[in-house]
N, C-alpha and C. Protein backbone atom coordinates (compact mmCIF):
# COMPACT_ATOMS: atom_id res chain seq x y z
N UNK A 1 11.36 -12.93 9.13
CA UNK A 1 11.42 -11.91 8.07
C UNK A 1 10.28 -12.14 7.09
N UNK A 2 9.27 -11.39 7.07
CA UNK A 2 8.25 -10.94 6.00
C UNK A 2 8.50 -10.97 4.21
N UNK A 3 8.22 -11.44 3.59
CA UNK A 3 8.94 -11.35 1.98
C UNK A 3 7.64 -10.50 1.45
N UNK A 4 7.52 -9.26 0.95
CA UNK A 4 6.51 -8.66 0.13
C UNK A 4 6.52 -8.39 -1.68
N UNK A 5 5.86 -9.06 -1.99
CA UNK A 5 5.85 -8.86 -3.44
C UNK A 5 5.05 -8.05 -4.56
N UNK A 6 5.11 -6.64 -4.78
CA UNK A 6 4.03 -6.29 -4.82
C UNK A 6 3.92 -6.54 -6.96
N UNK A 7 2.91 -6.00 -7.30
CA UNK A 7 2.98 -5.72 -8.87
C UNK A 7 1.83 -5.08 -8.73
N UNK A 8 1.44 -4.76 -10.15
CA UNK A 8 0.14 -3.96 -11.00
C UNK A 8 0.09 -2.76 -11.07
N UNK A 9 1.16 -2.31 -11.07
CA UNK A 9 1.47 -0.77 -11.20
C UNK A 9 1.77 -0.70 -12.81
N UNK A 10 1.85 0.67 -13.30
CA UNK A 10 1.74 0.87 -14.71
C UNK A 10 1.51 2.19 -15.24
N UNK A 11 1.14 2.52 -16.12
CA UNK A 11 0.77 4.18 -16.50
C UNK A 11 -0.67 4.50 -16.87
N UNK A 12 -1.23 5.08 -15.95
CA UNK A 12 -3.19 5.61 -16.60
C UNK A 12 -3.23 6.66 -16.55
N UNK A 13 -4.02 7.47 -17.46
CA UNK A 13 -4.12 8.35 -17.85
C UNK A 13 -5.50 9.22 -16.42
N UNK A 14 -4.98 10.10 -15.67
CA UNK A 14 -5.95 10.63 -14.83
C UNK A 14 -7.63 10.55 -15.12
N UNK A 15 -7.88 10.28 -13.95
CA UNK A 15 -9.54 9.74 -13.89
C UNK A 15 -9.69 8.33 -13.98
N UNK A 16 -8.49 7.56 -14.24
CA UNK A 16 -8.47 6.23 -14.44
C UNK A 16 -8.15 5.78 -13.14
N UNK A 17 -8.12 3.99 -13.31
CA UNK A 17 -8.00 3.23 -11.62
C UNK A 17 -7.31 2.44 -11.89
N UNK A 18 -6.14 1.97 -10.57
CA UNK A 18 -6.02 0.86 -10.62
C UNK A 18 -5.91 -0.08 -9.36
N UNK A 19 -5.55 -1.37 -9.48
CA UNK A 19 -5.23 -1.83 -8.52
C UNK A 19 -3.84 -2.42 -8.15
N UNK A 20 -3.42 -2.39 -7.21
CA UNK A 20 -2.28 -2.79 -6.66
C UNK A 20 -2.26 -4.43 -5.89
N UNK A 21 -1.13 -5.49 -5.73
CA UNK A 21 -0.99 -6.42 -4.89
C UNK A 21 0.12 -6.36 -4.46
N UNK A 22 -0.06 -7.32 -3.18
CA UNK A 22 1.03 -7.64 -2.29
C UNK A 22 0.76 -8.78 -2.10
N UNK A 23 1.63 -9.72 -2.23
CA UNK A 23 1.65 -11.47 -1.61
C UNK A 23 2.74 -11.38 -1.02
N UNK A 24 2.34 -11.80 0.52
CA UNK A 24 3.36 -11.58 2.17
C UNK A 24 3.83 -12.95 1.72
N UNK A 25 4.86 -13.19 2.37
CA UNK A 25 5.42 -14.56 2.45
C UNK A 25 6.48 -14.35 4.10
N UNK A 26 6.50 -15.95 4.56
CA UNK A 26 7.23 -15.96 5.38
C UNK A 26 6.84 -15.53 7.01
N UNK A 27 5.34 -15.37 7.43
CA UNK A 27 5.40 -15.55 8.47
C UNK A 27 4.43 -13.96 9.39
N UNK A 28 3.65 -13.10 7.98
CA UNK A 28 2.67 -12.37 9.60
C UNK A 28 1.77 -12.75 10.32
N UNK A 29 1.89 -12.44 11.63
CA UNK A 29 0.78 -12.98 12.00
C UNK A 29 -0.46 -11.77 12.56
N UNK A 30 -1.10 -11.81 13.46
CA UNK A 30 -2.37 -11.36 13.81
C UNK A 30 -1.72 -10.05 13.80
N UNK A 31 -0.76 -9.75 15.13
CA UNK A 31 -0.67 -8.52 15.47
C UNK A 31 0.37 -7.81 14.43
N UNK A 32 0.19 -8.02 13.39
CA UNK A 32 0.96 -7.38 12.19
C UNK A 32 -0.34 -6.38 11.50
N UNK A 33 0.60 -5.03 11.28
CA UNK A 33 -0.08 -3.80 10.10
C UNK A 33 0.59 -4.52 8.70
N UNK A 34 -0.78 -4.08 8.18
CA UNK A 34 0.24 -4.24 6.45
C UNK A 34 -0.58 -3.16 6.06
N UNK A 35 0.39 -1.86 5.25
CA UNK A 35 -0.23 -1.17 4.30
C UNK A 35 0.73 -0.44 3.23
N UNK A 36 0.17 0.23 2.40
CA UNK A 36 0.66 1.00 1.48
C UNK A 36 1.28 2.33 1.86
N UNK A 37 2.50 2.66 0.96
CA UNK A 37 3.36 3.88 1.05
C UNK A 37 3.53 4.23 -0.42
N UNK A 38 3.48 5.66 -0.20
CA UNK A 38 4.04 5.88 -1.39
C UNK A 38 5.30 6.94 -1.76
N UNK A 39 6.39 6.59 -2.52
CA UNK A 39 7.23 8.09 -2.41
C UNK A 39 7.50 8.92 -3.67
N UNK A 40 6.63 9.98 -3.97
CA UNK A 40 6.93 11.15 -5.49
C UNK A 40 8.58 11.17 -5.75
N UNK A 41 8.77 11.57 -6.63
CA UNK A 41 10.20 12.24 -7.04
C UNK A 41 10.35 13.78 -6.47
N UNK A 42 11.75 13.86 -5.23
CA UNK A 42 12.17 14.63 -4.25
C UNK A 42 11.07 14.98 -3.09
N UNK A 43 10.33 13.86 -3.13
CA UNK A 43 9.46 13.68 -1.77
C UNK A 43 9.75 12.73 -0.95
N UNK A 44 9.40 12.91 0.01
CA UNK A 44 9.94 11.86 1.68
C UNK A 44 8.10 10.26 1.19
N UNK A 45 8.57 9.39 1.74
CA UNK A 45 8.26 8.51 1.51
C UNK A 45 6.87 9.25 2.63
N UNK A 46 5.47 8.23 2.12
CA UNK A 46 4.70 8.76 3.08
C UNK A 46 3.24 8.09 2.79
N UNK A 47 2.61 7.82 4.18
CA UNK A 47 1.68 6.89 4.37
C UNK A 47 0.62 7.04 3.14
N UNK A 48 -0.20 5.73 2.86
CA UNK A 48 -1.33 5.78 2.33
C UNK A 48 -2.31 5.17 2.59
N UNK A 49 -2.09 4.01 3.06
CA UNK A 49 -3.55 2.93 3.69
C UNK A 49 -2.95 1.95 4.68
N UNK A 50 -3.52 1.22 5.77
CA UNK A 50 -3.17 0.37 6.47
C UNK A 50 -4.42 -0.37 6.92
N UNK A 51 -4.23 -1.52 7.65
CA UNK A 51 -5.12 -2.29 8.35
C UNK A 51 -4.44 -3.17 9.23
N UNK A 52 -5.50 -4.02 9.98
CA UNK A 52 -4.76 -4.56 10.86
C UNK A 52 -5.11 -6.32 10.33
N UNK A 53 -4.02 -6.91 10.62
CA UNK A 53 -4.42 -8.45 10.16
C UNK A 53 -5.54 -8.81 11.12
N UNK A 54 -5.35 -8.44 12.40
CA UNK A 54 -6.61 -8.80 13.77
C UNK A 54 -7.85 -8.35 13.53
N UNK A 55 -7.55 -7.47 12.52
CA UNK A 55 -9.35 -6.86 12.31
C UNK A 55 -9.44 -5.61 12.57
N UNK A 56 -10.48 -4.77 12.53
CA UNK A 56 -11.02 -3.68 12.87
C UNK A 56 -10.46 -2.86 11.56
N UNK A 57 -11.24 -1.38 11.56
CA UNK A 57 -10.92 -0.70 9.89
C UNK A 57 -10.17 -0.39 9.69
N UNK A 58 -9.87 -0.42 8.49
CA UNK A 58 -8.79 0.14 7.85
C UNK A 58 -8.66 1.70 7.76
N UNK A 59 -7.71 1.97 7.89
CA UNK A 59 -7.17 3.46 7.86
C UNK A 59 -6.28 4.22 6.91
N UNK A 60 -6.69 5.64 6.29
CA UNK A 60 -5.94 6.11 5.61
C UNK A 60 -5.95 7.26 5.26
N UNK A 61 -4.89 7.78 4.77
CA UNK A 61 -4.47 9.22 4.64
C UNK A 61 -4.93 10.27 3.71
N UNK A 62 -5.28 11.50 4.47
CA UNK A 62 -6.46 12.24 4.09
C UNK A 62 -6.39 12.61 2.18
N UNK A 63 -5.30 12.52 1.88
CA UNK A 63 -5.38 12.29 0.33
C UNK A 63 -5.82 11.79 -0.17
N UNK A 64 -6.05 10.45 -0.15
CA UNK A 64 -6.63 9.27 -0.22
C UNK A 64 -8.47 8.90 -0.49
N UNK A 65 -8.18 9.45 1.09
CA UNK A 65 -9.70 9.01 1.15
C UNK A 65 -10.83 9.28 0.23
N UNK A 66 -11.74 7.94 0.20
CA UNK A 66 -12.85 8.17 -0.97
C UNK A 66 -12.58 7.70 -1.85
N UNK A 67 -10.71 7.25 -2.35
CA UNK A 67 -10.50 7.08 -4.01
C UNK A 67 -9.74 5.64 -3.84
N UNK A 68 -8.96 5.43 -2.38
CA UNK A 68 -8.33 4.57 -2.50
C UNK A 68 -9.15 3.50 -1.73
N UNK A 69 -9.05 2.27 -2.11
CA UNK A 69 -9.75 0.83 -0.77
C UNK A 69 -8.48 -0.01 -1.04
N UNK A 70 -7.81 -0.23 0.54
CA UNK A 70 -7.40 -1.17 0.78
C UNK A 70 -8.06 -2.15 1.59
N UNK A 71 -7.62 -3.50 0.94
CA UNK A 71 -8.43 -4.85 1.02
C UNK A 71 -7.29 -6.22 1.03
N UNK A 72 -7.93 -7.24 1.62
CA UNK A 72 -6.96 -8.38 1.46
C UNK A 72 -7.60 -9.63 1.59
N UNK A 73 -6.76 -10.90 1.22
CA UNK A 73 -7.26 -11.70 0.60
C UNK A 73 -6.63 -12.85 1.69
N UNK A 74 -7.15 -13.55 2.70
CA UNK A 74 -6.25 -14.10 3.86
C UNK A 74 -6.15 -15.33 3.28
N UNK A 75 -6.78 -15.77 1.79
CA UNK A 75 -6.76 -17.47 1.97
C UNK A 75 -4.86 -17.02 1.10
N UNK A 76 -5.48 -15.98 0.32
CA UNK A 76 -3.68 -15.76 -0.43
C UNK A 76 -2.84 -15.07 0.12
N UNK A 77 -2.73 -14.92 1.55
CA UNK A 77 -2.11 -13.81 2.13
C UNK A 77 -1.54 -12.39 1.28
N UNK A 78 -3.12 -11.88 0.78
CA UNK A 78 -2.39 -10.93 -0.26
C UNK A 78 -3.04 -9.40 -0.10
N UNK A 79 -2.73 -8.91 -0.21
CA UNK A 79 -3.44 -7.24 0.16
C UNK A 79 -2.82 -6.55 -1.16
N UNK A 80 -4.36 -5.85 -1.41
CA UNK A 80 -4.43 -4.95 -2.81
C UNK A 80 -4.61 -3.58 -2.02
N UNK A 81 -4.30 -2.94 -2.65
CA UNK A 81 -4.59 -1.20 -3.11
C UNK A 81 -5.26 -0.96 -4.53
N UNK A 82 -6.71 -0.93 -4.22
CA UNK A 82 -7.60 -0.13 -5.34
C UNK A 82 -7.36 1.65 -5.47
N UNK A 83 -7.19 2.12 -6.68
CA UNK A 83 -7.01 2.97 -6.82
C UNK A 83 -7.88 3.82 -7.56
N UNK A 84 -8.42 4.61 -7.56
CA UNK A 84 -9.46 5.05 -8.46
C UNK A 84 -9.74 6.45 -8.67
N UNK A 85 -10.21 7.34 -9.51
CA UNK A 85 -10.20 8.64 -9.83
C UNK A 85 -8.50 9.38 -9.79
N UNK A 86 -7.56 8.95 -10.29
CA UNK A 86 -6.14 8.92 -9.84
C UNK A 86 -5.93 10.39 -10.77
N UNK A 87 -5.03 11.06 -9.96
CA UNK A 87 -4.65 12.22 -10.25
C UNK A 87 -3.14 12.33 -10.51
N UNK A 88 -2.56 13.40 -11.06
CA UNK A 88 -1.25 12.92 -11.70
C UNK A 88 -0.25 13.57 -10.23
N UNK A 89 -1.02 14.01 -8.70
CA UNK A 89 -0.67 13.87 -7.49
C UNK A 89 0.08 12.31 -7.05
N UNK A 90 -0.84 11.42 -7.45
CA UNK A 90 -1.02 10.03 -6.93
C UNK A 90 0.29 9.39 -7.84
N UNK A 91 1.03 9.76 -8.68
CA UNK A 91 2.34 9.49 -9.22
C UNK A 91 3.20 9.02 -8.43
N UNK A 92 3.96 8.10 -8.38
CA UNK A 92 4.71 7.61 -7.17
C UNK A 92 5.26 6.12 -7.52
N UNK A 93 6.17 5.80 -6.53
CA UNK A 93 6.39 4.17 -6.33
C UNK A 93 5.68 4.16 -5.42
N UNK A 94 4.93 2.49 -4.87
CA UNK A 94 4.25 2.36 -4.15
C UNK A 94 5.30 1.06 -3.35
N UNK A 95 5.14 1.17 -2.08
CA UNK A 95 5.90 0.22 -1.42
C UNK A 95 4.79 -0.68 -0.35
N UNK A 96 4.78 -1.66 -0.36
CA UNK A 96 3.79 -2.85 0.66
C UNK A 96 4.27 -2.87 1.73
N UNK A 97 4.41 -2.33 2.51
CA UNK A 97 4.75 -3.03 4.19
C UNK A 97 3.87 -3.67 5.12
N UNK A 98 4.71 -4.12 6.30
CA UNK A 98 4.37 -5.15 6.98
C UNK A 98 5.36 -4.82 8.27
N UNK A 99 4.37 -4.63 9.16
CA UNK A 99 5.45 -4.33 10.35
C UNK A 99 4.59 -4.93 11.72
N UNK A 100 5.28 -5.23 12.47
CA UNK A 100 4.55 -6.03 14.19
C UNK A 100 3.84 -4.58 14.47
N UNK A 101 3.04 -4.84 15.64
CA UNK A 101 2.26 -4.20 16.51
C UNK A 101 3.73 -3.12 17.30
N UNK A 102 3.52 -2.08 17.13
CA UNK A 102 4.02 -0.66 17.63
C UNK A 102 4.08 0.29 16.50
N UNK A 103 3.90 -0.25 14.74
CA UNK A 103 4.11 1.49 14.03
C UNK A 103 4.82 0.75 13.16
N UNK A 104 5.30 1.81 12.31
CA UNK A 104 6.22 1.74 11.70
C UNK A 104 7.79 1.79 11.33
N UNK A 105 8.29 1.44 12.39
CA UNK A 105 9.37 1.49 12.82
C UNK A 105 10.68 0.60 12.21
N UNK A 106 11.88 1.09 12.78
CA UNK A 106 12.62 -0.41 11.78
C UNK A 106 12.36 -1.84 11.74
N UNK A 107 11.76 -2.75 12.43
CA UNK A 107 11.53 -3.93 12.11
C UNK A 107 10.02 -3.58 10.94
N UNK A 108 9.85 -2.89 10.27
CA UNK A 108 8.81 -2.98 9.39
C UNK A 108 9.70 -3.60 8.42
N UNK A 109 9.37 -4.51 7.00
CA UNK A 109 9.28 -5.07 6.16
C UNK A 109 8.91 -4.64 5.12
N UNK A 110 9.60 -4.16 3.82
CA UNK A 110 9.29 -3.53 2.70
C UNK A 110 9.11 -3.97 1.56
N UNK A 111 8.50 -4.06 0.31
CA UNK A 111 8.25 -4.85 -0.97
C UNK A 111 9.68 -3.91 -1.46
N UNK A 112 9.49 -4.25 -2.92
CA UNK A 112 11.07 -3.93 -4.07
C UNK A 112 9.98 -2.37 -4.49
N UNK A 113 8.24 -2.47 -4.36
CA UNK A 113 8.14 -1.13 -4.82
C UNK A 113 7.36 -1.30 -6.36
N UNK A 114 6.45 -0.55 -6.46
CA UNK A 114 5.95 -0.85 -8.00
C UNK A 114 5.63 0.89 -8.30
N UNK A 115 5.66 0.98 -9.53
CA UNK A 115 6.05 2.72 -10.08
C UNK A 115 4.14 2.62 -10.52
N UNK A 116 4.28 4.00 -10.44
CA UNK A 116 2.24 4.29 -10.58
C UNK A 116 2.87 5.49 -11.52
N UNK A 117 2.48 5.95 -12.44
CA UNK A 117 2.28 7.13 -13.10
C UNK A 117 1.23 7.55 -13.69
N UNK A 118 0.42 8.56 -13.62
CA UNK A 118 -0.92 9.31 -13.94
C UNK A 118 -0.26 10.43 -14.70
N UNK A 119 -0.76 10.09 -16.07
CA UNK A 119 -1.11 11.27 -16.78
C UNK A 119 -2.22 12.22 -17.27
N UNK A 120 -1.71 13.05 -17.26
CA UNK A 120 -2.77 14.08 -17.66
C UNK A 120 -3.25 14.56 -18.86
């Protein structure tokens, strides 16, 4: 079982950035995804960035792109979400996962969630 901890969420005022962490605990290894989700108020939870611990690029969702970089830190097993030019769209909890090689499926692994709010 994966332990995800995320923080650095907070309130900025649109056009502003921030960044996000996650410190994994407990055990991913190579063939593990870790990325970001996010879910609005009366919206379905829904992708935002991923990568692969094995390598190769990172990937993410066409909202996104251009504003967000996900990145990670292997000596701290920790993966950020940079956020930047944030729109009061990008409002949300943000959740860290961590799931084996097939998707996102139920053995994925979830953080407690950190709240983002953009004002306008």
């Amino acid at each position: 079982q994966v332990q995800l901890l995320e923080s650095g969420g907070g309130q900025v005022q649109a056009g502003g950035s921030l960044r996000l962490s996650c410190a994994a605990s407990g055990g991913t290894s190579s063939n593990y995804r870790m990325g970001w989700f996010r879910q609005a108020p009366g919206k379905e939870r829904e992708f935002v960035a991923a990568f692969r611990w094995s390598g190769g690029s990172p990937y993410y969702a066409d909202s996104v792109k251009g504003r967000f970089t996900i990145s990670r830190d292997n000596a701290k097993n920790t993966v950020y979400l940079q956020m930047n030019s944030l729109t009061s769209e990008d409002t949300a909890v943000y959740y860290c996962a961590a799931a084996p090689s097939g998707g996102w499926g139920p053995s994925t692994n979830w953080g407690q969630g950190t709240q983002v709010t953009v004002s306008s």
